[in-house]
Amino acid sequence: DANIKSPINGIVNKRYIEVGAFVTAQGTQLFELVDVSKLKLKVNVNESQVASLKIGDNIDIKSTVFPNEKFSGKVTFIAAKADATLNFPIEIEVSNNTKNSLRAGMYGTAVFNFPKQAPSILIPRTSFVGSVSSNQVFVLDKSNNTSKVRNVVTGRILGDNVEILDGLKEGETVITSGQINLAEGTAVSIVK
């Protein structure tokens, strides 16, 4: 007979042996222990958000399962490189409440207190001549219903839309289809 003690406090989530079973000392897994007093929340943030974060920042956490309870966490990891979607993975260590209401595997939402951003102009990705990397779009010259090539500075890609940081003014009409048939000064008709 032997007594087995865990090096951590936690809850036995799975038991891989039965009472009376023979075990060896060569790393046989006996139990799966889960410590839910502190949990890890993985979140992706964009480049402007990652620039405002640092290790140790306090973050508010919301849970849809417990909407009336408040949870908090600290940033413990910030990726040095963006992923394929140009977002930066970060990890937040979430402190559970005294009742350990949160469980491993539940979803949570990180609430960041970033400085407010000014409203921005968004245009469809399909508006660009060739591709988003060309940084060129056609706008409608309303004085004579012709197309004009405009160089723009792009920001974030938000799904099917792209943020425009410079090169367009609010209220300008961007041509979103048929650019392959256009050149500077081509007459266009508006189809809605």
XYZ file of C-alpha atoms in Angstrom:
192
model
C 0.000 0.000 0.000
C 1.119 3.543 -0.719
C -0.278 6.998 -0.180
C -0.058 9.350 -3.120
C 0.088 13.113 -2.597
C -0.293 15.800 -5.226
C 2.161 18.698 -5.414
C -0.771 21.063 -6.170
C -4.212 21.704 -4.737
C -6.923 20.798 -7.176
C -9.789 18.565 -8.135
C -9.418 15.032 -9.483
C -10.898 15.300 -12.962
C -10.007 11.774 -14.186
C -8.758 8.651 -12.474
C -6.624 6.298 -14.558
C -6.090 3.556 -11.951
C -8.197 1.507 -9.579
C -7.574 0.710 -5.935
C -5.198 -2.250 -5.695
C -3.670 -1.737 -9.154
C 0.084 -2.114 -9.592
C 1.937 1.000 -10.743
C 5.537 1.644 -11.646
C 7.634 4.664 -10.780
C 8.430 5.362 -14.450
C 5.884 8.133 -15.009
C 2.601 6.234 -15.027
C -0.238 8.741 -15.102
C -2.545 8.056 -12.171
C -4.886 11.046 -12.116
C -5.705 14.209 -14.006
C -5.784 17.105 -11.544
C -7.332 20.465 -12.346
C -6.616 23.631 -10.375
C -9.327 26.192 -11.217
C -8.247 28.873 -8.740
C -6.304 30.468 -11.602
C -7.226 29.927 -15.246
C -5.697 31.002 -18.547
C -7.650 33.030 -21.132
C -6.181 33.180 -24.643
C -7.112 36.273 -26.667
C -6.033 37.792 -30.000
C -5.523 41.564 -30.325
C -4.576 43.738 -33.299
C -1.348 45.722 -33.642
C -2.710 48.998 -32.270
C -4.080 47.167 -29.224
C -0.924 45.146 -28.585
C 1.081 48.386 -28.527
C -1.037 49.507 -25.533
C -0.501 46.292 -23.533
C 2.309 45.138 -21.270
C 2.940 42.112 -19.081
C 1.198 42.567 -15.728
C -1.644 44.796 -17.001
C -4.911 44.212 -15.137
C -7.815 43.189 -17.376
C -11.513 42.830 -16.526
C -13.039 39.499 -17.564
C -16.695 38.784 -18.321
C -18.379 35.401 -18.464
C -21.698 34.778 -20.212
C -22.352 31.928 -17.781
C -22.010 34.273 -14.777
C -23.049 37.714 -16.120
C -23.470 39.259 -12.642
C -20.055 38.227 -11.338
C -16.813 40.128 -11.868
C -13.535 38.443 -12.639
C -10.119 39.939 -13.191
C -6.869 38.842 -14.705
C -3.321 39.889 -15.520
C -1.560 39.739 -18.862
C 1.098 37.019 -18.569
C 2.177 36.602 -22.203
C 2.271 38.787 -25.323
C 3.404 37.194 -28.598
C 6.405 38.820 -30.240
C 5.054 38.032 -33.712
C 1.625 38.341 -35.332
C -0.223 35.233 -36.468
C -1.483 34.591 -40.017
C -4.461 36.933 -39.470
C -2.120 39.759 -38.353
C -3.331 39.502 -34.760
C -1.137 39.008 -31.704
C -1.973 36.153 -29.301
C -1.894 37.129 -25.633
C -2.588 35.151 -22.469
C -4.354 36.413 -19.361
C -4.197 34.645 -16.005
C -7.728 34.867 -14.597
C -8.282 34.783 -10.847
C -11.369 32.708 -10.077
C -13.740 33.796 -7.311
C -13.791 32.141 -3.881
C -16.489 29.697 -5.038
C -14.350 28.697 -8.051
C -17.369 29.315 -10.288
C -15.352 29.306 -13.508
C -14.339 25.951 -14.949
C -11.493 25.018 -17.248
C -12.734 25.134 -20.847
C -15.378 27.841 -20.347
C -15.348 30.903 -22.587
C -14.589 34.367 -21.276
C -14.383 37.853 -22.728
C -11.504 40.207 -21.960
C -12.573 43.844 -21.539
C -9.696 46.150 -22.457
C -9.688 49.825 -21.522
C -7.898 51.155 -24.591
C -7.985 54.850 -25.449
C -10.990 55.732 -27.588
C -10.295 55.707 -31.301
C -11.549 58.368 -33.658
C -14.195 57.173 -36.119
C -12.624 55.725 -39.233
C -13.571 55.197 -42.852
C -14.156 51.579 -43.896
C -14.414 50.398 -47.492
C -14.984 46.913 -48.942
C -11.853 44.896 -49.765
C -13.209 44.552 -53.299
C -12.765 48.312 -53.835
C -9.013 48.090 -54.366
C -7.400 48.088 -57.793
C -5.864 44.608 -58.023
C -5.578 43.865 -54.297
C -5.507 45.581 -50.901
C -1.702 45.796 -51.134
C -1.962 48.106 -54.174
C -3.271 50.923 -51.929
C -5.240 52.357 -54.864
C -8.986 52.806 -55.281
C -11.220 54.559 -57.781
C -13.452 57.368 -56.536
C -16.307 59.041 -58.376
C -15.703 62.613 -59.545
C -19.268 63.862 -59.103
C -18.689 66.983 -61.215
C -18.484 64.969 -64.445
C -19.285 61.336 -63.414
C -15.785 60.037 -64.143
C -13.403 57.795 -62.235
C -10.305 59.087 -60.472
C -7.478 56.931 -59.141
C -6.747 57.675 -55.506
C -3.792 56.473 -53.431
C -4.823 55.584 -49.893
C -3.140 54.529 -46.660
C -4.731 51.390 -45.237
C -5.085 50.404 -41.606
C -6.688 47.323 -40.121
C -8.441 44.635 -42.138
C -11.786 44.012 -40.459
C -13.408 41.018 -42.135
C -14.497 42.082 -45.635
C -13.703 45.748 -44.945
C -10.465 47.727 -44.776
C -9.846 50.782 -42.613
C -8.612 53.840 -44.540
C -6.263 56.073 -42.537
C -5.564 58.661 -45.242
C -6.501 59.449 -48.840
C -10.301 59.515 -48.594
C -12.713 62.032 -47.112
C -16.044 61.267 -45.529
C -18.820 61.419 -48.116
C -16.687 60.523 -51.148
C -18.074 57.744 -53.344
C -15.721 54.795 -53.778
C -16.221 52.550 -56.813
C -16.545 49.006 -55.477
C -16.902 46.882 -58.626
C -15.830 46.903 -62.253
C -12.407 48.449 -61.568
C -10.811 46.183 -64.189
C -12.618 48.222 -66.876
C -11.641 51.613 -65.443
C -8.805 54.037 -66.015
C -8.295 57.623 -64.884
C -11.150 59.743 -66.316
C -13.377 56.879 -67.521
C -17.065 57.862 -67.630
C -19.109 55.849 -65.130
C -22.761 55.420 -64.293
C -23.922 54.723 -60.755
C -25.756 51.428 -60.185
C -27.233 50.904 -56.734
